[in-house]
Tab-separated table of C-alpha atoms in Angstrom:
chain	number	residue	atom	x	y	z
S	190	MET	CA	32.604	89.498	23.088
S	191	LYS	CA	29.821	91.231	21.184
S	192	ILE	CA	28.663	89.616	17.944
S	193	GLY	CA	27.083	91.548	15.082
S	194	VAL	CA	24.045	89.811	13.589
S	195	SER	CA	21.683	90.699	10.747
S	196	SER	CA	18.371	91.850	12.214
S	197	CYS	CA	16.393	89.419	10.063
S	198	LEU	CA	18.255	86.486	11.665
S	199	LEU	CA	16.924	87.726	15.020
S	200	GLY	CA	13.320	87.561	13.836
S	201	VAL	CA	12.945	91.220	12.863
S	202	LYS	CA	10.635	91.531	9.862
S	203	CYS	CA	12.967	93.620	7.718
S	204	THR	CA	13.586	91.485	4.627
S	205	TYR	CA	12.608	92.775	1.211
S	206	ASN	CA	9.295	90.870	1.414
S	207	GLY	CA	8.521	91.968	4.971
S	208	SER	CA	9.481	88.654	6.521
S	209	HIS	CA	12.393	87.468	8.671
S	210	ASN	CA	14.939	84.636	8.687
S	211	LEU	CA	14.913	83.782	12.388
S	212	VAL	CA	17.715	81.618	13.738
S	213	LEU	CA	16.575	80.913	17.281
S	214	GLY	CA	20.115	80.522	18.616
S	215	PHE	CA	21.024	84.079	17.615
S	216	LYS	CA	17.801	85.399	19.143
S	217	GLN	CA	18.684	83.670	22.413
S	218	LEU	CA	22.186	85.167	22.353
S	219	TYR	CA	20.632	88.575	21.618
S	220	ASP	CA	18.302	88.202	24.599
S	221	LEU	CA	21.371	87.448	26.764
S	222	GLY	CA	23.063	90.659	25.595
S	223	PHE	CA	25.794	89.115	23.412
S	224	VAL	CA	24.502	90.400	20.057
S	225	VAL	CA	24.399	93.786	18.343
S	226	GLU	CA	21.694	93.820	15.686
S	227	VAL	CA	21.943	95.699	12.391
S	228	CYS	CA	19.990	95.865	9.154
S	229	PRO	CA	21.984	97.920	6.658
S	230	GLU	CA	19.110	98.095	4.195
S	231	VAL	CA	16.726	99.651	6.716
S	232	LEU	CA	19.497	101.890	8.069
S	233	GLY	CA	20.030	103.098	4.494
S	234	GLY	CA	16.417	104.245	4.289
S	235	LEU	CA	14.852	101.358	2.359
S	236	SER	CA	11.295	100.439	3.280
S	237	THR	CA	9.918	97.091	4.388
S	238	PRO	CA	8.617	95.517	2.266
S	239	ARG	CA	10.547	96.682	-0.800
S	240	ASP	CA	11.296	95.447	-4.283
S	241	PRO	CA	14.097	92.870	-4.358
S	242	ALA	CA	17.462	94.290	-5.362
S	243	GLU	CA	20.618	92.714	-6.755
S	244	ILE	CA	24.150	93.851	-7.412
S	245	GLN	CA	24.531	94.364	-11.147
S	246	PRO	CA	27.497	92.993	-13.063
S	247	GLY	CA	30.139	95.478	-14.106
S	248	GLU	CA	33.194	97.376	-12.969
S	249	LEU	CA	31.336	99.944	-10.858
S	250	LEU	CA	29.077	99.055	-7.949
S	251	ARG	CA	25.436	99.370	-8.956
S	252	ILE	CA	22.523	97.872	-7.058
S	253	GLU	CA	19.205	97.861	-8.820
S	254	THR	CA	15.699	96.699	-7.924
S	255	CYS	CA	13.721	94.345	-10.118
S	256	GLN	CA	11.959	97.516	-11.355
S	257	HIS	CA	15.353	98.941	-12.494
S	258	VAL	CA	15.502	101.562	-9.735
S	259	ASP	CA	19.060	102.390	-8.663
S	260	VAL	CA	19.345	101.904	-4.881
S	261	THR	CA	23.141	101.891	-4.697
S	262	ASN	CA	23.329	104.985	-2.487
S	263	GLU	CA	20.892	103.518	0.050
S	264	TYR	CA	22.935	100.317	0.277
S	265	ILE	CA	26.207	102.204	0.723
S	266	LEU	CA	24.734	104.577	3.325
S	267	GLY	CA	23.184	101.681	5.247
S	268	ALA	CA	26.435	99.713	5.210
S	269	GLN	CA	28.326	102.731	6.561
S	270	LYS	CA	25.758	103.332	9.328
S	271	ALA	CA	25.705	99.643	10.295
S	272	LEU	CA	29.504	99.556	10.387
S	273	GLU	CA	29.574	102.537	12.750
S	274	ILE	CA	27.135	100.773	15.102
S	275	LEU	CA	29.345	97.684	15.138
S	276	LYS	CA	32.498	99.731	15.705
S	277	GLU	CA	30.857	101.625	18.581
S	278	ASN	CA	30.169	98.240	20.183
S	279	ASN	CA	33.667	96.824	19.515
S	280	VAL	CA	32.282	94.020	17.358
S	281	GLU	CA	34.953	91.881	15.710
S	282	VAL	CA	32.824	89.065	14.261
S	283	VAL	CA	29.496	89.186	12.412
S	284	VAL	CA	26.918	86.695	11.184
S	285	LEU	CA	25.044	88.056	8.189
S	286	LYS	CA	22.324	86.885	5.801
S	287	PHE	CA	23.538	84.656	2.980
S	288	ARG	CA	22.776	85.859	-0.597
S	289	SER	CA	21.813	89.396	0.411
S	290	PRO	CA	23.140	92.313	-1.687
S	291	SER	CA	24.072	93.884	1.667
S	292	CYS	CA	25.079	90.946	3.804
S	293	GLY	CA	26.001	88.049	1.521
S	294	ASN	CA	29.504	86.816	2.264
S	295	GLN	CA	29.869	83.644	0.186
S	296	GLY	CA	27.458	84.240	-2.611
S	297	ILE	CA	25.073	86.779	-4.018
S	298	TYR	CA	22.535	86.705	-6.808
S	299	ASP	CA	23.923	87.444	-10.271
S	300	GLY	CA	21.926	90.613	-10.995
S	301	THR	CA	19.418	89.023	-13.399
S	302	PHE	CA	16.691	88.234	-10.823
S	303	SER	CA	16.771	84.610	-11.975
S	304	HIS	CA	17.858	83.186	-8.587
S	305	GLN	CA	21.303	82.297	-9.935
S	306	LEU	CA	24.044	82.521	-7.326
S	307	ILE	CA	27.557	83.692	-8.076
S	308	ASP	CA	30.637	84.153	-5.932
S	309	GLY	CA	30.647	87.576	-4.404
S	310	GLN	CA	29.975	89.698	-1.371
S	311	GLY	CA	27.297	92.134	-0.418
S	312	VAL	CA	28.187	95.767	0.228
S	313	PHE	CA	28.061	95.505	4.025
S	314	ALA	CA	29.830	92.132	4.232
S	315	LYS	CA	32.692	93.517	2.163
S	316	LEU	CA	32.887	96.671	4.285
S	317	CYS	CA	33.011	94.580	7.472
S	318	GLU	CA	35.891	92.504	6.117
S	319	GLU	CA	37.731	95.621	4.933
S	320	ASN	CA	37.476	96.878	8.522
S	321	GLY	CA	38.969	93.735	10.037
S	322	MET	CA	35.799	91.910	11.042
S	323	LYS	CA	35.383	88.187	10.452
S	324	VAL	CA	32.189	87.525	8.476
S	325	PHE	CA	30.017	84.406	8.601
S	326	ASN	CA	26.509	83.635	7.365
S	327	GLU	CA	23.684	81.617	8.924
S	328	ASN	CA	24.846	78.488	7.087
S	329	GLN	CA	28.218	78.656	8.857
S	330	ILE	CA	27.112	78.362	12.485
S	331	GLU	CA	29.573	75.579	13.348
S	332	GLU	CA	32.483	77.518	11.840
S	333	PHE	CA	31.337	80.673	13.621
S	334	LEU	CA	31.144	78.942	17.013
S	335	LYS	CA	34.559	77.363	16.483
S	336	TYR	CA	36.045	80.715	15.463
S	337	ILE	CA	34.855	82.435	18.645
S	338	GLY	CA	35.770	79.389	20.779
S	339	LYS	CA	32.249	78.903	22.131
S	340	GLU	CA	31.231	75.565	20.546
S	341	GLU	CA	30.127	74.044	23.844
S	342	GLU	CA	28.937	77.179	25.643
S	343	TYR	CA	26.786	78.582	22.821
S	344	GLY	CA	26.325	75.398	20.824
S	345	THR	CA	23.285	74.325	22.809
S	346	TYR	CA	21.437	77.404	21.598
S	347	PHE	CA	21.755	76.187	18.018
S	348	LYS	CA	20.628	72.584	18.423
S	349	ASP	CA	17.647	72.096	16.099
S	350	SER	CA	18.043	75.749	15.072
S	351	THR	CA	16.962	76.674	11.598
S	352	SER	CA	16.893	79.786	9.477
S	353	PHE	CA	13.799	78.820	7.535
Protein backbone atom coordinates (compact mmCIF):
# COMPACT_ATOMS: atom_id res chain seq x y z
CA MET A 1 0.00 0.00 0.00
CA LYS A 2 1.37 3.38 -1.03
CA ILE A 3 0.82 6.28 1.35
CA GLY A 4 0.66 9.91 0.25
CA VAL A 5 2.62 12.26 2.51
CA SER A 6 3.20 16.02 2.48
CA SER A 7 6.74 16.71 1.29
CA CYS A 8 7.48 18.92 4.30
CA LEU A 9 6.81 15.97 6.64
CA LEU A 10 9.58 14.12 4.78
CA GLY A 11 12.11 16.86 5.50
CA VAL A 12 11.78 18.72 2.19
CA LYS A 13 12.26 22.45 2.75
CA CYS A 14 9.08 23.57 1.02
CA THR A 15 7.09 25.34 3.73
CA TYR A 16 6.16 28.99 3.33
CA ASN A 17 9.21 30.02 5.40
CA GLY A 18 11.62 27.69 3.59
CA SER A 19 11.71 25.14 6.39
CA HIS A 20 10.33 21.62 6.82
CA ASN A 21 8.26 19.67 9.37
CA LEU A 22 10.18 16.40 9.37
CA VAL A 23 8.53 13.37 10.94
CA LEU A 24 11.32 10.81 10.92
CA GLY A 25 8.95 7.84 10.72
CA PHE A 26 7.50 9.06 7.42
CA LYS A 27 11.00 9.69 6.05
CA GLN A 28 11.95 6.12 6.92
CA LEU A 29 8.83 4.78 5.20
CA TYR A 30 9.65 6.96 2.18
CA ASP A 31 13.17 5.54 2.06
CA LEU A 32 11.64 2.03 2.06
CA GLY A 33 9.45 2.92 -0.93
CA PHE A 34 6.06 3.02 0.84
CA VAL A 35 5.44 6.77 0.45
CA VAL A 36 4.52 9.05 -2.44
CA GLU A 37 5.52 12.62 -1.66
CA VAL A 38 3.57 15.69 -2.77
CA CYS A 39 3.63 19.40 -2.05
CA PRO A 40 0.56 20.98 -3.64
CA GLU A 41 1.80 24.51 -3.03
CA VAL A 42 5.06 23.95 -4.92
CA LEU A 43 3.24 21.96 -7.62
CA GLY A 44 0.93 24.97 -8.03
CA GLY A 45 3.90 27.20 -8.81
CA LEU A 46 4.41 28.92 -5.45
CA SER A 47 7.99 29.70 -4.48
CA THR A 48 9.89 28.68 -1.36
CA PRO A 49 10.02 30.73 0.74
CA ARG A 50 6.76 32.60 0.15
CA ASP A 51 4.42 34.85 2.07
CA PRO A 52 2.08 32.92 4.37
CA ALA A 53 -1.39 32.42 2.94
CA GLU A 54 -4.75 31.65 4.53
CA ILE A 55 -8.18 30.71 3.30
CA GLN A 56 -10.41 33.76 3.61
CA PRO A 57 -13.87 33.56 5.13
CA GLY A 58 -16.79 33.70 2.74
CA GLU A 59 -18.94 31.68 0.40
CA LEU A 60 -16.39 31.44 -2.42
CA LEU A 61 -12.94 29.92 -2.03
CA ARG A 62 -10.31 32.65 -1.82
CA ILE A 63 -6.78 32.16 -0.56
CA GLU A 64 -4.79 35.28 0.11
CA THR A 65 -1.26 36.00 1.32
CA CYS A 66 -0.55 38.27 4.26
CA GLN A 67 0.21 40.92 1.60
CA HIS A 68 -3.36 40.52 0.20
CA VAL A 69 -2.22 38.75 -2.98
CA ASP A 70 -4.79 36.28 -4.31
CA VAL A 71 -3.12 32.86 -4.71
CA THR A 72 -6.31 30.82 -5.04
CA ASN A 73 -5.50 29.60 -8.56
CA GLU A 74 -2.06 28.35 -7.51
CA TYR A 75 -3.57 26.40 -4.61
CA ILE A 76 -6.26 24.84 -6.81
CA LEU A 77 -3.78 23.95 -9.58
CA GLY A 78 -1.35 22.44 -7.07
CA ALA A 79 -4.09 20.40 -5.41
CA GLN A 80 -5.18 19.03 -8.80
CA LYS A 81 -1.60 18.14 -9.80
CA ALA A 82 -0.91 16.49 -6.43
CA LEU A 83 -4.14 14.51 -6.67
CA GLU A 84 -3.15 13.20 -10.10
CA ILE A 85 0.22 12.03 -8.72
CA LEU A 86 -1.54 10.18 -5.91
CA LYS A 87 -4.07 8.62 -8.27
CA GLU A 88 -1.29 7.47 -10.63
CA ASN A 89 0.26 5.68 -7.64
CA ASN A 90 -3.04 4.17 -6.40
CA VAL A 91 -2.80 6.01 -3.08
CA GLU A 92 -5.84 5.55 -0.85
CA VAL A 93 -4.60 7.16 2.38
CA VAL A 94 -2.65 10.39 2.95
CA VAL A 95 -0.93 12.12 5.85
CA LEU A 96 -0.87 15.87 5.35
CA LYS A 97 0.33 18.94 7.24
CA PHE A 98 -2.03 20.17 9.94
CA ARG A 99 -3.22 23.82 9.64
CA SER A 100 -2.04 24.29 6.05
CA PRO A 101 -4.37 26.06 3.58
CA SER A 102 -3.56 23.17 1.23
CA CYS A 103 -3.23 20.19 3.52
CA GLY A 104 -5.04 20.96 6.78
CA ASN A 105 -7.64 18.31 7.53
CA GLN A 106 -8.86 19.13 11.05
CA GLY A 107 -8.20 22.80 11.29
CA ILE A 108 -6.96 25.76 9.33
CA TYR A 109 -6.16 29.33 10.23
CA ASP A 110 -9.13 31.71 10.18
CA GLY A 111 -7.91 34.05 7.42
CA THR A 112 -6.88 36.93 9.71
CA PHE A 113 -3.19 35.95 10.11
CA SER A 114 -3.68 36.02 13.88
CA HIS A 115 -2.86 32.32 14.42
CA GLN A 116 -6.47 31.52 15.31
CA LEU A 117 -7.54 28.03 14.29
CA ILE A 118 -11.00 27.19 13.04
CA ASP A 119 -12.61 23.98 11.86
CA GLY A 120 -12.01 23.50 8.20
CA GLN A 121 -10.00 21.79 5.51
CA GLY A 122 -7.32 22.90 3.14
CA VAL A 123 -7.93 22.76 -0.60
CA PHE A 124 -5.90 19.59 -1.19
CA ALA A 125 -7.17 17.75 1.90
CA LYS A 126 -10.75 18.38 0.79
CA LEU A 127 -9.99 17.25 -2.77
CA CYS A 128 -8.41 14.04 -1.46
CA GLU A 129 -11.48 13.25 0.63
CA GLU A 130 -13.81 14.05 -2.28
CA ASN A 131 -11.84 11.48 -4.29
CA GLY A 132 -12.23 8.73 -1.69
CA MET A 133 -8.91 9.04 0.11
CA LYS A 134 -8.68 8.87 3.89
CA VAL A 135 -6.88 11.95 5.23
CA PHE A 136 -4.80 12.20 8.40
CA ASN A 137 -2.35 14.80 9.71
CA GLU A 138 0.96 14.42 11.55
CA ASN A 139 -0.82 14.65 14.91
CA GLN A 140 -2.86 11.53 14.08
CA ILE A 141 -0.07 8.98 13.63
CA GLU A 142 -1.64 6.39 15.95
CA GLU A 143 -5.00 6.65 14.17
CA PHE A 144 -3.26 6.47 10.80
CA LEU A 145 -1.31 3.33 11.73
CA LYS A 146 -4.46 1.71 13.11
CA TYR A 147 -6.40 2.61 9.97
CA ILE A 148 -3.86 0.94 7.68
CA GLY A 149 -3.44 -2.01 10.08
CA LYS A 150 0.30 -1.50 10.53
CA GLU A 151 0.54 -0.45 14.21
CA GLU A 152 3.21 -3.02 15.04
CA GLU A 153 5.00 -3.20 11.68
CA TYR A 154 5.38 0.56 11.13
CA GLY A 155 4.92 1.71 14.70
CA THR A 156 8.59 1.31 15.54
CA TYR A 157 9.45 3.96 12.97
CA PHE A 158 7.43 6.51 14.93
CA LYS A 159 8.77 5.89 18.43
CA ASP A 160 10.20 9.20 19.66
CA SER A 161 9.18 10.72 16.32
CA THR A 162 8.33 14.37 16.28
CA SER A 163 7.19 16.91 13.74
CA PHE A 164 8.93 19.84 15.36
